[in-house]
């Protein structure tokens, strides 16, 4: 589990050439990686991460809670009410639900992008 990693001991994020790359970081795994870097003080030169399973987000782990609070999401129950809509992106749903699901995922990823920008990264999200 990511939260069990000791960043100072286990990460080799030293040097300008280090890049963190991952695929399928489910739920809050992206946030846990960011928290790990913040705790350890070990930051890679760049991140390339694929978030997924936004419907599994946990409020306490999300990296940019001030962003959520500005949107009126101030607790886990409210987060889950919104995050459940991310699953609507599935192709078997009507187009209007797919659009809402995609927008919910983009919203959570935007909060992460803004958090990284506050830390000096030239962050952006792609779909």
Coordinates of C-alpha atoms in Angstrom, one line a residue:
X1 CA 0.0 0.0 0.0
X2 CA 1.2 3.5 -0.9
X3 CA 0.4 4.9 2.6
X4 CA 2.9 2.3 4.1
X5 CA 5.8 3.6 2.0
X6 CA 8.5 5.6 3.8
X7 CA 9.2 8.2 1.2
X8 CA 12.6 9.3 2.7
X9 CA 13.7 5.7 2.9
X10 CA 12.0 4.0 0.0
X11 CA 11.8 6.6 -2.8
X12 CA 14.6 7.4 -5.1
X13 CA 13.2 10.7 -6.2
X14 CA 16.5 12.5 -6.0
X15 CA 17.8 14.4 -9.0
X16 CA 16.2 16.4 -11.7
X17 CA 15.8 13.4 -14.0
X18 CA 13.3 11.4 -12.0
X19 CA 9.8 11.0 -13.4
X20 CA 6.9 9.3 -11.6
X21 CA 4.8 7.3 -14.1
X22 CA 1.8 5.2 -13.2
X23 CA -1.3 3.7 -14.8
X24 CA -4.6 2.9 -13.1
X25 CA -4.1 4.7 -9.8
X26 CA -7.5 3.7 -8.3
X27 CA -9.5 6.0 -6.1
X28 CA -7.2 8.1 -3.9
X29 CA -4.0 6.4 -4.9
X30 CA -3.0 9.5 -6.9
X31 CA -3.6 11.6 -3.8
X32 CA -1.6 9.1 -1.6
X33 CA 1.4 9.5 -4.0
X34 CA 1.2 13.3 -3.7
X35 CA 0.9 13.1 0.1
X36 CA 3.9 10.7 0.2
X37 CA 6.0 13.2 -1.7
X38 CA 4.9 16.1 0.5
X39 CA 5.6 14.1 3.7
X40 CA 9.0 12.9 2.5
X41 CA 10.1 16.1 0.8
X42 CA 11.1 13.9 -2.2
X43 CA 9.6 15.3 -5.4
X44 CA 10.1 13.9 -8.9
X45 CA 10.8 16.3 -11.8
X46 CA 7.5 15.3 -13.4
X47 CA 4.4 13.1 -12.9
X48 CA 2.5 11.2 -15.5
X49 CA -0.4 9.5 -13.8
X50 CA -3.6 7.9 -14.9
X51 CA -6.3 8.3 -12.3
X52 CA -9.4 6.1 -12.3
X53 CA -12.2 4.8 -10.1
X54 CA -13.2 8.3 -9.0
X55 CA -16.3 6.8 -7.4
X56 CA -13.9 5.3 -4.7
X57 CA -12.5 8.6 -3.5
X58 CA -12.2 9.2 0.2
X59 CA -12.6 12.7 1.5
X60 CA -9.8 12.4 4.1
X61 CA -7.3 11.4 1.4
X62 CA -8.1 13.8 -1.3
X63 CA -5.2 16.1 -1.8
X64 CA -7.0 19.4 -2.4
X65 CA -9.8 19.6 0.2
X66 CA -9.8 23.5 0.1
X67 CA -10.8 23.2 -3.6
X68 CA -13.6 20.8 -2.7
X69 CA -14.7 23.1 0.1
X70 CA -15.0 26.0 -2.3
X71 CA -17.4 23.8 -4.3
X72 CA -19.5 23.1 -1.2
X73 CA -18.0 19.6 -0.7
X74 CA -16.9 19.6 3.0
X75 CA -17.4 16.1 4.1
X76 CA -17.2 12.5 3.0
X77 CA -21.0 12.1 2.5
X78 CA -21.2 15.0 0.2
X79 CA -18.1 13.8 -1.7
X80 CA -19.6 10.4 -2.2
X81 CA -22.9 11.9 -3.4
X82 CA -20.9 13.6 -6.2
X83 CA -18.3 10.9 -6.8
X84 CA -20.9 8.2 -7.4
X85 CA -21.8 10.2 -10.5
X86 CA -18.4 9.4 -12.0
X87 CA -19.5 5.9 -12.6
X88 CA -22.1 7.3 -15.0
X89 CA -19.4 7.7 -17.6
X90 CA -19.9 4.0 -18.6
X91 CA -21.0 3.5 -22.2
X92 CA -24.2 1.7 -21.3
X93 CA -25.7 4.9 -19.8
X94 CA -27.5 7.5 -21.7
X95 CA -25.3 10.3 -23.3
X96 CA -26.4 12.9 -20.7
X97 CA -25.3 10.6 -17.8
X98 CA -22.0 9.9 -19.6
X99 CA -21.3 13.6 -19.8
X100 CA -22.1 14.2 -16.2
X101 CA -19.8 11.2 -15.3
X102 CA -16.9 12.7 -17.4
X103 CA -17.4 16.1 -15.8
X104 CA -17.3 14.7 -12.3
X105 CA -14.0 12.9 -13.1
X106 CA -12.6 16.1 -14.7
X107 CA -13.6 18.1 -11.6
X108 CA -11.6 15.9 -9.2
X109 CA -8.6 15.8 -11.5
X110 CA -8.8 19.6 -11.8
X111 CA -8.4 19.9 -8.0
X112 CA -5.3 17.7 -8.2
X113 CA -3.9 19.8 -11.1
X114 CA -4.4 23.0 -9.1
X115 CA -2.7 21.5 -6.1
X116 CA 0.4 20.6 -8.2
X117 CA 0.5 24.0 -9.7
X118 CA 0.6 25.5 -6.2
X119 CA 3.7 23.5 -5.7
X120 CA 5.4 24.8 -8.9
X121 CA 4.5 22.1 -11.4
X122 CA 3.3 23.0 -14.9
X123 CA 0.4 20.6 -14.4
X124 CA -2.5 19.8 -16.8
X125 CA -5.1 17.1 -17.3
X126 CA -5.8 15.2 -20.5
X127 CA -8.6 12.9 -21.4

